[in-house]
Short mmCIF file of C-alpha atoms and ligand atoms in Angstrom, two decimals:
data_model
loop_
_atom_site.label_atom_id
_atom_site.label_comp_id
_atom_site.label_asym_id
_atom_site.label_seq_id
_atom_site.Cartn_x
_atom_site.Cartn_y
_atom_site.Cartn_z
CA MET A 1125 20.12 2.98 -8.29
CA ASN A 1126 17.77 5.62 -7.07
CA ALA A 1127 14.16 5.11 -6.04
CA LEU A 1128 12.70 7.46 -8.63
CA SER A 1129 14.27 5.71 -11.61
CA ASP A 1130 13.17 2.36 -10.13
CA LEU A 1131 9.65 3.76 -9.87
CA GLN A 1132 9.88 5.01 -13.46
CA ALA A 1133 10.92 1.51 -14.57
CA THR A 1134 7.66 0.04 -13.17
CA LEU A 1135 5.79 2.10 -15.79
CA GLU A 1136 7.90 1.02 -18.76
CA PRO A 1137 5.36 0.00 -21.46
CA SER A 1138 7.64 -2.74 -22.79
CA ARG A 1139 7.92 -4.53 -19.43
CA LYS A 1140 6.25 -7.96 -19.58
CA SER A 1141 5.38 -10.49 -16.91
CA TRP A 1142 5.99 -14.25 -16.70
CA VAL A 1143 2.29 -14.36 -15.69
CA GLU A 1144 1.21 -14.74 -19.34
CA SER A 1145 -2.38 -13.47 -18.89
CA ALA A 1146 -0.97 -10.12 -17.74
CA ASN A 1147 0.53 -9.57 -21.21
CA ASP A 1148 -2.84 -9.74 -22.98
CA SER A 1149 -3.51 -6.22 -24.28
CA ALA A 1150 -7.16 -6.39 -23.09
CA ASN A 1151 -6.34 -7.54 -19.54
CA ASN A 1152 -6.92 -4.90 -16.85
CA PHE A 1153 -3.98 -5.94 -14.72
CA PRO A 1154 -0.66 -5.85 -16.60
CA VAL A 1155 2.62 -5.56 -14.70
CA GLN A 1156 2.37 -1.76 -15.10
CA ASN A 1157 -0.79 -1.66 -12.91
CA LEU A 1158 -0.31 -3.66 -9.66
CA PRO A 1159 -3.48 -2.55 -7.83
CA PHE A 1160 -4.03 -3.50 -4.17
CA GLY A 1161 -7.01 -5.36 -2.71
CA ILE A 1162 -8.19 -7.75 0.00
CA PHE A 1163 -9.03 -11.35 -0.87
CA SER A 1164 -9.66 -14.83 0.47
CA ASP A 1165 -9.94 -18.08 -1.47
CA ARG A 1166 -11.49 -21.51 -1.26
CA HIS A 1167 -8.35 -23.06 0.22
CA ASN A 1168 -7.71 -20.28 2.71
CA ASP A 1169 -10.58 -18.20 4.04
CA ALA A 1170 -8.31 -15.76 5.89
CA ARG A 1171 -8.58 -12.30 4.35
CA ARG A 1172 -5.24 -10.86 3.28
CA VAL A 1173 -3.61 -8.27 1.04
CA GLY A 1174 -3.23 -9.16 -2.62
CA VAL A 1175 -2.15 -7.48 -5.84
CA ALA A 1176 -3.84 -8.29 -9.15
CA ILE A 1177 -1.59 -9.50 -11.97
CA GLY A 1178 -3.31 -10.77 -15.13
CA ASP A 1179 -5.88 -13.39 -14.10
CA GLU A 1180 -4.02 -14.05 -10.85
CA ILE A 1181 -3.63 -12.51 -7.42
CA VAL A 1182 -0.25 -12.39 -5.77
CA ASP A 1183 -0.55 -12.97 -2.03
CA LEU A 1184 1.61 -10.37 -0.27
CA ALA A 1185 1.33 -12.09 3.11
CA ALA A 1186 2.77 -15.26 1.53
CA LEU A 1187 5.53 -13.31 -0.25
CA GLN A 1188 6.53 -11.57 2.95
CA ALA A 1189 6.52 -14.89 4.87
CA ALA A 1190 8.83 -16.31 2.18
CA GLY A 1191 11.22 -13.40 2.66
CA LEU A 1192 10.59 -11.98 -0.83
CA LEU A 1193 9.12 -8.66 0.21
CA ASN A 1194 11.02 -6.25 2.41
CA LEU A 1195 9.54 -3.36 4.32
CA SER A 1196 11.49 -0.94 6.47
CA SER A 1197 8.78 -1.39 9.08
CA LYS A 1198 8.75 -4.88 10.61
CA ALA A 1199 5.03 -4.54 11.24
CA ASP A 1200 2.87 -7.31 9.85
CA VAL A 1201 0.61 -5.35 7.49
CA PHE A 1202 -0.30 -7.94 4.83
CA ALA A 1203 -1.99 -10.68 6.86
CA ARG A 1204 -4.82 -8.24 7.54
CA ASP A 1205 -8.45 -7.95 6.51
CA THR A 1206 -8.07 -4.33 5.33
CA LEU A 1207 -5.35 -2.31 3.61
CA ASN A 1208 -5.39 0.44 6.27
CA ASP A 1209 -2.26 -0.64 8.15
CA PHE A 1210 -0.25 -0.96 4.94
CA ILE A 1211 -1.53 2.37 3.63
CA ALA A 1212 -0.64 4.03 6.95
CA LEU A 1213 3.05 3.17 6.38
CA GLY A 1214 3.13 6.00 3.83
CA ARG A 1215 4.01 6.65 0.23
CA ASP A 1216 7.64 5.46 0.43
CA ALA A 1217 6.39 2.04 1.58
CA TRP A 1218 3.72 1.85 -1.19
CA ARG A 1219 6.38 2.70 -3.75
CA SER A 1220 8.92 0.27 -2.35
CA VAL A 1221 6.38 -2.58 -2.55
CA ARG A 1222 5.43 -1.54 -6.10
CA ILE A 1223 9.08 -1.56 -7.19
CA GLN A 1224 9.76 -4.96 -5.57
CA LEU A 1225 6.61 -6.55 -7.05
CA SER A 1226 7.29 -5.15 -10.50
CA LYS A 1227 10.73 -6.79 -10.46
CA LEU A 1228 9.51 -10.09 -9.01
CA LEU A 1229 6.75 -10.39 -11.61
CA SER A 1230 8.84 -9.27 -14.60
CA SER A 1231 9.50 -11.92 -17.21
CA ASP A 1232 13.27 -11.70 -16.72
CA THR A 1233 13.26 -12.31 -12.94
CA ALA A 1234 13.64 -16.00 -12.10
CA THR A 1235 13.06 -15.95 -8.30
CA LEU A 1236 9.35 -16.71 -8.37
CA ARG A 1237 9.05 -17.60 -12.06
CA ASP A 1238 11.19 -20.72 -11.70
CA ASP A 1239 10.10 -21.85 -8.23
CA ALA A 1240 6.93 -23.93 -8.63
CA ASP A 1241 6.59 -24.47 -4.90
CA LEU A 1242 6.75 -20.77 -4.08
CA ARG A 1243 4.42 -19.92 -6.96
CA ALA A 1244 1.84 -22.39 -5.65
CA LYS A 1245 2.01 -20.69 -2.25
CA SER A 1246 1.83 -17.11 -3.43
CA LEU A 1247 -0.43 -17.04 -6.53
CA VAL A 1248 -4.19 -17.53 -6.46
CA HIS A 1249 -6.46 -17.61 -9.53
CA GLN A 1250 -8.87 -14.69 -9.43
CA ALA A 1251 -11.60 -17.13 -10.45
CA ASP A 1252 -11.00 -19.03 -7.17
CA ALA A 1253 -10.88 -15.94 -4.98
CA GLN A 1254 -13.40 -13.77 -3.26
CA LEU A 1255 -12.69 -10.04 -3.13
CA HIS A 1256 -13.63 -7.99 -0.09
CA LEU A 1257 -14.01 -4.32 0.77
CA PRO A 1258 -10.35 -3.23 0.49
CA VAL A 1259 -10.32 -0.59 3.22
CA GLN A 1260 -12.03 0.17 6.47
CA ILE A 1261 -13.59 3.54 5.58
CA PRO A 1262 -13.79 6.02 8.47
CA GLY A 1263 -15.57 8.67 6.40
CA TYR A 1264 -17.12 9.05 2.96
CA THR A 1265 -17.53 12.38 1.20
CA ASP A 1266 -19.22 12.89 -2.15
CA PHE A 1267 -18.45 15.79 -4.46
CA TYR A 1268 -20.42 17.26 -7.36
CA SER A 1269 -17.60 18.24 -9.70
CA SER A 1270 -18.75 17.51 -13.26
CA LYS A 1271 -19.85 20.71 -14.95
CA GLU A 1272 -21.90 18.76 -17.48
CA HIS A 1273 -23.71 16.83 -14.72
CA ALA A 1274 -24.42 19.92 -12.60
CA THR A 1275 -25.62 21.78 -15.69
CA ASN A 1276 -27.95 18.95 -16.72
CA VAL A 1277 -29.46 18.63 -13.23
CA GLY A 1278 -29.78 22.42 -12.88
CA SER A 1279 -31.50 22.63 -16.29
CA MET A 1280 -33.93 19.87 -15.41
CA PHE A 1281 -34.97 21.07 -11.96
CA ARG A 1282 -34.34 24.81 -12.00
CA ASP A 1283 -33.60 27.05 -14.95
CA PRO A 1284 -31.76 26.04 -18.14
CA LYS A 1285 -30.52 29.64 -18.50
CA ASN A 1286 -28.99 29.66 -15.01
CA ALA A 1287 -28.34 25.98 -14.57
CA LEU A 1288 -25.22 26.39 -12.40
CA LEU A 1289 -25.63 28.08 -9.03
CA PRO A 1290 -23.09 30.91 -8.51
CA ASN A 1291 -21.08 28.94 -5.90
CA TRP A 1292 -20.54 25.97 -8.26
CA SER A 1293 -17.73 27.53 -10.30
CA GLU A 1294 -16.01 28.88 -7.15
CA MET A 1295 -15.57 25.64 -5.16
CA PRO A 1296 -15.85 21.84 -5.42
CA ILE A 1297 -19.34 21.41 -3.94
CA GLY A 1298 -19.60 18.36 -1.67
CA TYR A 1299 -21.46 16.79 1.23
CA ASN A 1300 -20.67 14.28 3.95
CA GLY A 1301 -21.95 10.87 2.84
CA ARG A 1302 -22.40 7.63 4.73
CA ALA A 1303 -19.38 5.32 5.15
CA SER A 1304 -21.17 2.40 6.83
CA SER A 1305 -23.06 1.42 3.67
CA VAL A 1306 -20.13 1.40 1.26
CA VAL A 1307 -20.01 -2.15 -0.18
CA VAL A 1308 -17.69 -4.02 -2.51
CA SER A 1309 -18.59 -4.87 -6.10
CA GLY A 1310 -20.90 -7.88 -6.35
CA THR A 1311 -22.93 -7.05 -3.25
CA PRO A 1312 -26.66 -6.95 -4.15
CA VAL A 1313 -28.43 -3.64 -3.58
CA ARG A 1314 -31.93 -3.61 -2.10
CA ARG A 1315 -34.36 -1.03 -3.47
CA PRO A 1316 -34.98 1.42 -0.63
CA ASN A 1317 -38.31 2.38 0.91
CA GLY A 1318 -38.96 5.95 1.90
CA GLN A 1319 -41.13 9.03 1.71
CA LEU A 1320 -42.36 9.85 -1.77
CA LYS A 1321 -44.17 13.07 -2.54
CA LEU A 1322 -46.50 12.57 -5.49
CA PRO A 1323 -47.38 15.75 -7.38
CA ASP A 1324 -51.16 15.33 -7.00
CA GLN A 1325 -51.14 14.68 -3.24
CA GLU A 1326 -50.71 17.07 -0.38
CA ARG A 1327 -48.83 14.68 1.92
CA PRO A 1328 -46.14 12.10 1.11
CA VAL A 1329 -46.76 8.37 0.91
CA PHE A 1330 -44.42 5.67 2.24
CA GLY A 1331 -43.27 3.08 -0.25
CA ALA A 1332 -40.61 1.61 -2.51
CA CYS A 1333 -38.47 3.99 -4.54
CA ARG A 1334 -39.82 4.28 -8.11
CA LYS A 1335 -36.89 6.22 -9.53
CA LEU A 1336 -33.84 4.17 -8.58
CA ASP A 1337 -30.71 5.39 -10.35
CA ILE A 1338 -26.96 4.99 -10.63
CA GLU A 1339 -24.23 7.62 -10.47
CA LEU A 1340 -21.09 6.79 -12.43
CA GLU A 1341 -18.21 8.07 -10.29
CA THR A 1342 -14.66 7.36 -9.32
CA GLY A 1343 -13.46 7.59 -5.73
CA PHE A 1344 -10.09 8.29 -4.20
CA VAL A 1345 -8.77 6.78 -0.99
CA ILE A 1346 -6.86 8.88 1.51
CA GLY A 1347 -3.37 7.49 2.09
CA GLY A 1348 -2.08 10.13 4.47
CA GLY A 1349 -4.52 12.12 6.55
CA ASN A 1350 -4.17 15.57 8.08
CA GLY A 1351 -4.53 16.66 11.67
CA LEU A 1352 -7.51 18.62 12.92
CA GLY A 1353 -6.92 22.29 12.14
CA GLU A 1354 -4.18 21.55 9.58
CA PRO A 1355 -5.39 22.07 5.99
CA ILE A 1356 -3.76 20.22 3.08
CA ALA A 1357 -2.34 22.62 0.47
CA CYS A 1358 -3.61 22.08 -3.05
CA ALA A 1359 -0.09 21.58 -4.43
CA GLU A 1360 0.59 18.86 -1.80
CA ALA A 1361 -2.78 17.15 -2.02
CA GLU A 1362 -1.95 14.33 -4.45
CA ALA A 1363 0.74 13.04 -2.07
CA HIS A 1364 -2.10 12.30 0.40
CA ILE A 1365 -3.96 10.07 -2.08
CA PHE A 1366 -3.29 6.31 -2.05
CA GLY A 1367 -5.27 5.50 -5.17
CA MET A 1368 -8.57 5.36 -7.03
CA VAL A 1369 -11.55 3.04 -7.41
CA LEU A 1370 -14.75 3.01 -9.47
CA LEU A 1371 -17.77 4.08 -7.45
CA ASN A 1372 -21.51 3.76 -8.03
CA ASP A 1373 -23.42 6.22 -5.85
CA TRP A 1374 -26.86 4.54 -6.03
CA SER A 1375 -29.56 7.21 -5.78
CA ALA A 1376 -33.29 7.20 -5.09
CA ARG A 1377 -34.38 10.21 -7.14
CA ASP A 1378 -37.96 10.44 -5.85
CA ILE A 1379 -36.90 10.20 -2.19
CA GLN A 1380 -34.15 12.74 -2.93
CA GLN A 1381 -36.46 15.25 -4.58
CA TRP A 1382 -38.72 15.45 -1.51
CA GLU A 1383 -36.06 15.33 1.24
CA TYR A 1384 -33.12 17.33 -0.09
CA VAL A 1385 -34.23 20.86 0.81
CA PRO A 1386 -32.55 22.47 2.74
CA LEU A 1387 -29.73 20.16 3.89
CA GLY A 1388 -29.14 17.93 0.86
CA PRO A 1389 -29.64 14.22 0.19
CA PHE A 1390 -30.07 11.85 3.13
CA ASN A 1391 -31.98 8.54 2.76
CA ALA A 1392 -31.82 8.91 -1.03
CA LYS A 1393 -28.09 8.13 -0.95
CA THR A 1394 -27.32 6.30 2.31
CA PHE A 1395 -28.69 2.82 1.48
CA ALA A 1396 -25.66 1.71 -0.60
CA THR A 1397 -22.54 2.92 -2.39
CA THR A 1398 -20.61 0.30 -4.38
CA ILE A 1399 -16.85 0.44 -5.03
CA SER A 1400 -14.57 -1.73 -7.17
CA PRO A 1401 -12.32 -4.09 -5.19
CA TRP A 1402 -8.91 -3.07 -6.58
CA ILE A 1403 -7.33 0.26 -5.63
CA VAL A 1404 -5.24 1.56 -8.54
CA THR A 1405 -2.42 3.72 -7.17
CA LEU A 1406 -1.69 7.21 -8.44
CA ASP A 1407 1.79 5.92 -9.34
CA ALA A 1408 0.20 3.47 -11.81
CA LEU A 1409 -1.96 6.27 -13.26
CA GLU A 1410 0.96 8.66 -13.77
CA PRO A 1411 1.43 7.98 -17.54
CA PHE A 1412 -2.22 8.93 -18.08
CA ARG A 1413 -2.06 12.35 -16.45
CA VAL A 1414 -3.62 15.06 -18.65
CA ALA A 1415 -4.65 18.70 -18.32
CA GLN A 1416 -7.89 19.46 -16.49
CA PRO A 1417 -10.48 21.67 -18.24
CA VAL A 1418 -9.77 25.42 -18.21
CA GLN A 1419 -11.29 26.95 -15.06
CA GLU A 1420 -13.09 30.26 -15.46
CA PRO A 1421 -13.25 32.26 -13.24
CA GLN A 1422 -9.77 31.52 -11.94
CA PRO A 1423 -10.25 29.77 -8.57
CA LEU A 1424 -9.27 31.47 -5.30
CA ALA A 1425 -5.61 31.06 -4.34
CA TYR A 1426 -6.09 28.10 -1.97
CA LEU A 1427 -7.40 26.10 -4.97
CA HIS A 1428 -4.41 26.83 -7.24
CA HIS A 1429 -2.06 24.15 -8.51
CA ASP A 1430 0.36 24.26 -11.39
CA GLY A 1431 0.57 21.54 -14.02
CA GLU A 1432 -1.77 18.76 -15.07
CA HIS A 1433 -4.06 17.10 -12.55
CA ALA A 1434 -6.67 15.20 -14.52
CA PHE A 1435 -6.36 11.58 -15.65
CA ASP A 1436 -7.42 9.99 -18.94
CA ILE A 1437 -9.65 7.19 -17.64
CA HIS A 1438 -12.21 5.65 -20.01
CA LEU A 1439 -15.45 4.81 -18.24
CA GLU A 1440 -18.52 2.87 -19.25
CA VAL A 1441 -21.74 1.58 -17.76
CA THR A 1442 -23.63 -1.54 -18.78
CA LEU A 1443 -27.10 -2.70 -17.73
CA ARG A 1444 -28.23 -6.33 -17.90
CA PRO A 1445 -31.82 -7.24 -16.98
CA ARG A 1446 -31.98 -10.49 -15.00
CA GLU A 1447 -33.48 -12.51 -17.89
CA ALA A 1448 -31.15 -11.06 -20.53
CA LYS A 1449 -28.03 -12.79 -21.80
CA GLN A 1450 -26.48 -9.63 -23.17
CA ALA A 1451 -25.75 -6.44 -21.29
CA SER A 1452 -26.40 -3.08 -22.96
CA THR A 1453 -23.86 -0.29 -22.77
CA ILE A 1454 -25.85 2.74 -21.59
CA ALA A 1455 -23.06 5.32 -21.18
CA ARG A 1456 -19.45 5.95 -22.19
CA THR A 1457 -17.44 8.86 -20.85
CA ASN A 1458 -14.04 9.86 -19.46
CA PHE A 1459 -12.78 11.07 -16.07
CA ARG A 1460 -10.74 13.79 -17.80
CA HIS A 1461 -13.91 15.88 -18.29
CA MET A 1462 -14.12 16.60 -14.52
CA TYR A 1463 -13.98 20.33 -13.85
CA TRP A 1464 -12.55 20.19 -10.31
CA THR A 1465 -9.51 17.98 -9.70
CA MET A 1466 -9.02 15.50 -6.85
CA ALA A 1467 -6.31 17.79 -5.45
CA GLN A 1468 -8.72 20.74 -5.39
CA GLN A 1469 -11.42 18.61 -3.77
CA LEU A 1470 -9.05 17.56 -0.98
CA ALA A 1471 -7.68 21.09 -0.48
CA HIS A 1472 -11.22 22.44 -0.26
CA HIS A 1473 -12.36 19.63 2.06
CA THR A 1474 -9.61 20.41 4.57
CA VAL A 1475 -9.30 24.20 4.21
CA SER A 1476 -11.63 24.77 7.16
CA GLY A 1477 -9.39 22.56 9.31
CA CYS A 1478 -11.42 19.37 8.82
CA ASN A 1479 -9.19 16.34 9.37
CA THR A 1480 -9.11 13.30 7.08
CA ARG A 1481 -8.00 9.78 7.96
CA VAL A 1482 -6.34 6.84 6.22
CA GLY A 1483 -9.03 5.00 4.27
CA ASP A 1484 -11.41 7.94 3.90
CA LEU A 1485 -13.27 7.70 0.58
CA MET A 1486 -13.93 10.75 -1.61
CA GLY A 1487 -16.44 10.37 -4.47
CA SER A 1488 -15.82 12.46 -7.58
CA GLY A 1489 -19.47 13.22 -8.20
CA THR A 1490 -21.37 11.89 -11.21
CA ILE A 1491 -19.11 11.97 -14.27
CA SER A 1492 -21.01 13.18 -17.32
CA GLY A 1493 -19.45 14.02 -20.65
CA PRO A 1494 -20.61 16.57 -23.21
CA THR A 1495 -22.85 14.30 -25.32
CA GLY A 1496 -26.19 12.61 -24.63
CA ASP A 1497 -24.63 9.12 -24.57
CA SER A 1498 -21.91 10.14 -22.12
CA TYR A 1499 -24.09 11.04 -19.13
CA GLY A 1500 -23.35 9.25 -15.87
CA SER A 1501 -26.90 8.75 -14.55
CA LEU A 1502 -30.26 7.53 -15.84
CA LEU A 1503 -31.73 10.81 -14.63
CA GLU A 1504 -29.74 12.53 -17.37
CA LEU A 1505 -29.68 9.71 -19.96
CA THR A 1506 -33.51 9.53 -19.95
CA TRP A 1507 -34.00 13.19 -19.01
CA ASN A 1508 -35.90 12.34 -15.82
CA GLY A 1509 -37.75 9.47 -17.48
CA LYS A 1510 -39.01 11.43 -20.48
CA LYS A 1511 -36.77 9.63 -23.02
CA PRO A 1512 -36.64 5.88 -22.25
CA LEU A 1513 -33.46 4.01 -23.16
CA GLU A 1514 -33.72 1.19 -25.68
CA LEU A 1515 -31.84 -1.89 -24.41
CA ARG A 1516 -30.31 -4.52 -26.70
CA GLU A 1517 -32.32 -7.12 -24.84
CA GLY A 1518 -34.99 -6.69 -22.17
CA GLY A 1519 -37.07 -3.73 -23.37
CA THR A 1520 -36.59 -0.12 -22.35
CA ARG A 1521 -35.60 1.65 -19.15
CA THR A 1522 -36.32 5.00 -17.57
CA PHE A 1523 -35.05 4.05 -14.08
CA LEU A 1524 -33.79 0.73 -12.68
CA GLU A 1525 -35.99 -2.35 -12.34
CA ASP A 1526 -35.60 -5.22 -9.88
CA GLY A 1527 -33.14 -7.77 -11.22
CA ASP A 1528 -31.15 -5.23 -13.23
CA GLU A 1529 -27.41 -5.69 -12.93
CA LEU A 1530 -25.35 -2.53 -13.34
CA THR A 1531 -21.65 -2.71 -14.07
CA LEU A 1532 -19.17 0.14 -14.23
CA ALA A 1533 -15.86 -0.45 -15.98
CA GLY A 1534 -12.84 1.82 -16.25
CA TRP A 1535 -9.38 1.71 -17.80
CA CYS A 1536 -6.49 3.82 -19.05
CA GLN A 1537 -5.38 2.90 -22.57
CA GLY A 1538 -1.62 2.54 -22.94
CA ASP A 1539 0.31 1.54 -26.04
CA GLY A 1540 -0.44 -2.20 -26.23
CA TYR A 1541 -1.71 -2.52 -22.66
CA ARG A 1542 -4.40 -1.11 -20.41
CA VAL A 1543 -4.22 -0.12 -16.78
CA GLY A 1544 -7.70 -1.13 -15.66
CA PHE A 1545 -9.89 -0.88 -12.60
CA GLY A 1546 -11.80 -4.10 -13.24
CA THR A 1547 -15.51 -3.75 -12.63
CA CYS A 1548 -17.91 -2.33 -10.06
CA ALA A 1549 -21.20 -4.24 -10.18
CA GLY A 1550 -24.43 -4.65 -8.26
CA GLU A 1551 -27.84 -6.24 -8.85
CA ILE A 1552 -31.09 -4.65 -7.69
CA LEU A 1553 -33.18 -6.68 -5.23
CA PRO A 1554 -36.87 -5.90 -4.63
CA ALA A 1555 -37.75 -3.56 -1.76
CA ARG A 1556 -38.62 -5.03 1.64
CA ARG A 1557 -42.33 -5.27 2.32
CA1 CA B 900 -22.99 11.39 -6.16
#
């Protein structure tokens, strides 16, 4: 047997699991997915590495202790409170664990299926578990790579005829974000205070943000960094990516508008960034690889890669006011619309010699599609508050109100199954007084 055909077998659409909930076509975590995260549960509050399967979590620390998971490194990487040590073992180790788990969880493998004692030790119901930030994040970078988003923002604030600045179509524009305030899904988000410049006043006032917004993004996690002074070639870049998450880059539009010239956003973005708890590996996303949009002008040579480098990931955003029973879907779009690919973002990020480290998080930039209901921010959906959104329950919205719960969801649709990301949610708390 060779490793590549074993890896291919983990993607086989017909493969089923003895964990019955994983075979439900609407479940995000079939045996083809196997995303990694960090969890604890009510019987064991130690954080450890888990993999989602159906409505369950398989405890990799317990599997390894039972001798069911072999790694070439003897290092103990699963009884840890972050994934960093496991990720640092490299792509061969990620793939080996994926192949072993896929076999163990397949309906025709008896080892765990028929051992009630072992199952009790190594499976935890997701409903009984708490999910934690999956990685320690040394650095967070945010890009601006959706042509539709950049065009909308440029039209709104500059000139609809020249919405894109000349540099936009030559490079993946990005900035260094703030890693310390990246939080896991479910963490409440407090409305920030800051400087607001009202149009009829000469000086700013200090107060609570009045234009609090979301940015629908995905993020990728660096699995293999590069040394200082050693750029990552575009064609090699995907091998440095461990996997992807959903990401909400909460944004204070009024604070941003006053502070962003000339160095870009600062307090408008640094108060919180929410990510989904499960990291879906690029190996799991492989069947959903599609062509990226045609790039014109042709990028400079260091941004060239052959083949297809986008992924067909359905994305949606729902908003539920605190008093409402039902959430309203406010946007639906797809990651495949992104103009610049993750590989190009990473090649550009490192071309100057900037180093990246295991666990670094790279935001895609707001993902907007071509139509008015596919925009990834309220700024665009309501055209800077001029066109309020009608909710199913709870009135209308221009920007976010206290008590609003925002949830991003994302999945790849296979034939009879979906490789999902789960959700990325946060509720808005009132500003501090
Ligand atoms: Ca952003």
